[in-house]
XYZ file of C-alpha atoms in Angstrom:
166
model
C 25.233 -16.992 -28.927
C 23.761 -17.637 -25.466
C 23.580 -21.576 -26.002
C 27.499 -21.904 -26.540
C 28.327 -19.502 -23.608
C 25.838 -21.519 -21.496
C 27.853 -24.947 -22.611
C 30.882 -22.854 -21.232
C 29.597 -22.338 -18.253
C 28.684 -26.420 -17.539
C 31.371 -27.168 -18.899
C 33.635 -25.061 -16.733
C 31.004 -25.650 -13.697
C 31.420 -29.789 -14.445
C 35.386 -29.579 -14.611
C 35.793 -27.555 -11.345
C 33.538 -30.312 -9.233
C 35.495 -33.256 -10.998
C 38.486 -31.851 -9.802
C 39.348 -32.933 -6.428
C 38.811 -30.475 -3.532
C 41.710 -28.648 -1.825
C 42.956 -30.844 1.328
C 40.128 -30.359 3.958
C 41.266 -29.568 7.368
C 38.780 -31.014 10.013
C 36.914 -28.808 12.081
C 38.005 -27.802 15.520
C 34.490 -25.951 16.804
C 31.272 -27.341 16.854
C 30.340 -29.581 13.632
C 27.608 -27.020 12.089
C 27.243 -29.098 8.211
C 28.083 -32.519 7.494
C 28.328 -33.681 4.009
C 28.458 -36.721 2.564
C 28.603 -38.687 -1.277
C 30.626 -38.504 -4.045
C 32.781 -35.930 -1.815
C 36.527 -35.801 -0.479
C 36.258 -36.153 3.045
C 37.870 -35.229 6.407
C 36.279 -37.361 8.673
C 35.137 -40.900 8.366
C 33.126 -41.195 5.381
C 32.023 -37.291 5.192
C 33.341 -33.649 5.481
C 32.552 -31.979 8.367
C 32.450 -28.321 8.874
C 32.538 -25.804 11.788
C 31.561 -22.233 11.268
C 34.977 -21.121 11.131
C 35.844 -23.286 7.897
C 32.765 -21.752 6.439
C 33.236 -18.484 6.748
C 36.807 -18.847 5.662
C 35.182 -19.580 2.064
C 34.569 -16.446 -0.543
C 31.584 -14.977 1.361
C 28.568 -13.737 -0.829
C 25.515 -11.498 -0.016
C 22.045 -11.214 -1.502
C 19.637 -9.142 -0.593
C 16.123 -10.381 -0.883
C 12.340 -11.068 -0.194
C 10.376 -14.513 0.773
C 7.577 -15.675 2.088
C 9.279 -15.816 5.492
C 11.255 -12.536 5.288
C 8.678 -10.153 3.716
C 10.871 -6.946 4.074
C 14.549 -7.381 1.761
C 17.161 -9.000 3.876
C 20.362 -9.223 3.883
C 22.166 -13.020 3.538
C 25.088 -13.833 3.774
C 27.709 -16.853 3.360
C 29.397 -18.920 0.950
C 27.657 -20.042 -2.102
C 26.465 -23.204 -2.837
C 29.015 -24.439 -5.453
C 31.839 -22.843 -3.743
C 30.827 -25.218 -0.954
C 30.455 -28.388 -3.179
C 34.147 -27.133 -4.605
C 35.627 -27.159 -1.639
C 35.056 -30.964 -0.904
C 35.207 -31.697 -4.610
C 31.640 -32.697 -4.879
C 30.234 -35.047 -8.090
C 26.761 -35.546 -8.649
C 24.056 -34.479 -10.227
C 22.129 -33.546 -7.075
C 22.547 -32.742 -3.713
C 20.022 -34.056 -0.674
C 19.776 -31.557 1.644
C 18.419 -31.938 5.266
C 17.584 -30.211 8.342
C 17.269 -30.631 11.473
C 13.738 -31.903 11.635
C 14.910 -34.070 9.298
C 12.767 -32.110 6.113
C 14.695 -33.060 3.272
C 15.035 -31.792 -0.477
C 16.578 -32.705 -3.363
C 18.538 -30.015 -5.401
C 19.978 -30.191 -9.251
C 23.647 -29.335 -8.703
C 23.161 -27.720 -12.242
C 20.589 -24.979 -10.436
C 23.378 -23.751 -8.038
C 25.651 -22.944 -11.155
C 23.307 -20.952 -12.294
C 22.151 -18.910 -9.831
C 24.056 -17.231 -6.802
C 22.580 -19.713 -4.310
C 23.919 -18.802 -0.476
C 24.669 -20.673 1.911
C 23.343 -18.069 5.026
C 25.349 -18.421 8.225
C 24.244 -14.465 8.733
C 20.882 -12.647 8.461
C 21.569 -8.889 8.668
C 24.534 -9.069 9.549
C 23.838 -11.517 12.209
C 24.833 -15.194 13.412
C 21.371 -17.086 13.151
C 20.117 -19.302 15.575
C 18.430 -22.463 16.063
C 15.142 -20.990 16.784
C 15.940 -18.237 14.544
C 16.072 -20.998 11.299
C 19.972 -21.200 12.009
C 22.341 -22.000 12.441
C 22.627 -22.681 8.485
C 19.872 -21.946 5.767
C 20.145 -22.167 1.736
C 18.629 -18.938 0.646
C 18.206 -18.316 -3.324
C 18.067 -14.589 -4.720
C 14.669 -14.917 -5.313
C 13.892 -11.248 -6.571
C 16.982 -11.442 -8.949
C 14.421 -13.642 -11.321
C 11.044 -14.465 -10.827
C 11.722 -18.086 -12.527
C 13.067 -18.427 -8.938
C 9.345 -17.234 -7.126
C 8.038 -20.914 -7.424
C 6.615 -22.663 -4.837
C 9.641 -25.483 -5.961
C 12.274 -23.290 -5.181
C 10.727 -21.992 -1.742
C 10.787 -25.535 -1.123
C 14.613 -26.120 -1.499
C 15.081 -22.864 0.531
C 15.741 -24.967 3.514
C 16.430 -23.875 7.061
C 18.201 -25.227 10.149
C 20.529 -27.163 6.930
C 22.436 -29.928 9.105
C 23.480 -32.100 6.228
C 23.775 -32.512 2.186
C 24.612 -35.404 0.763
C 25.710 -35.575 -2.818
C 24.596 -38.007 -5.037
């Protein structure tokens, strides 16, 4: 029973990033995210995003521990694959990189299956650059402990500047 409900899910997860994004307005604050691939785009040959455009997508909050928050904190922002729906992403996996230019690959498979944010608040609060902000990718790491790997730490990347599908 749980293999056919799981072919749902890809199934359903792989029609809604073939489909093409809603029209994407460009971004009239400060570019926060660029991102790039097999995309739609609204500038050039990426989608840009502002703050504003993000946080006018569903916003999501987990609550959760990690080796750099040690007490449970609160994050909060779109997910993942609401993000890579939104520009009508196709790949199989997205780059993702920071602003010290760290980068780390990412099955897009992994963020259908797990309520992967896309933090733009900690607490409550707008993050800064020397805070790991403005933009981090934080996974619900207590929800599973198949998710308290040192590989998934690693794609819990901070100061996020750019993903690139591919």
């Amino acid at each position: 029973m749980v293999l056919p409900i799981r072919r749902a899910c890809l199934l359903a997860w792989g029609l809604a990033l073939s489909l093409p994004g809603l029209a994407l307005d460009k971004p009239t604050g400060p570019v926060v995210l660029s991102v790039s691939g097999g995309i739609q785009r609204n500038v050039e040959e990426r989608a840009d995003f502002d703050m504003t455009m993000l946080a006018a997508l569903p916003q999501h909050t987990i609550t959760t521990t990690s080796p750099w928050h040690p007490r449970a904190t609160k994050f909060t922002g779109p997910l993942m694959r609401d993000v890579l729906a939104s520009v009508g992403a196709s790949g199989r996996i997205v780059r993702a990189t920071a602003l010290n230019n760290y980068q780390i690959d990412i099955p897009i498979e992994e963020l259908s299956k797990h309520n992967v944010v896309l933090a733009r608040l900690i607490d409550g609060q707008a993050v800064r650059i020397r805070d790991k902000g403005p933009l981090l990718i934080m996974y619900p790491f207590d929800q599973s402990s198949a998710l308290r790997t040192q590989v998934h730490y690693g794609r819990a990347i901070w100061q996020l500047r750019r993903l690139d599908v591919l």
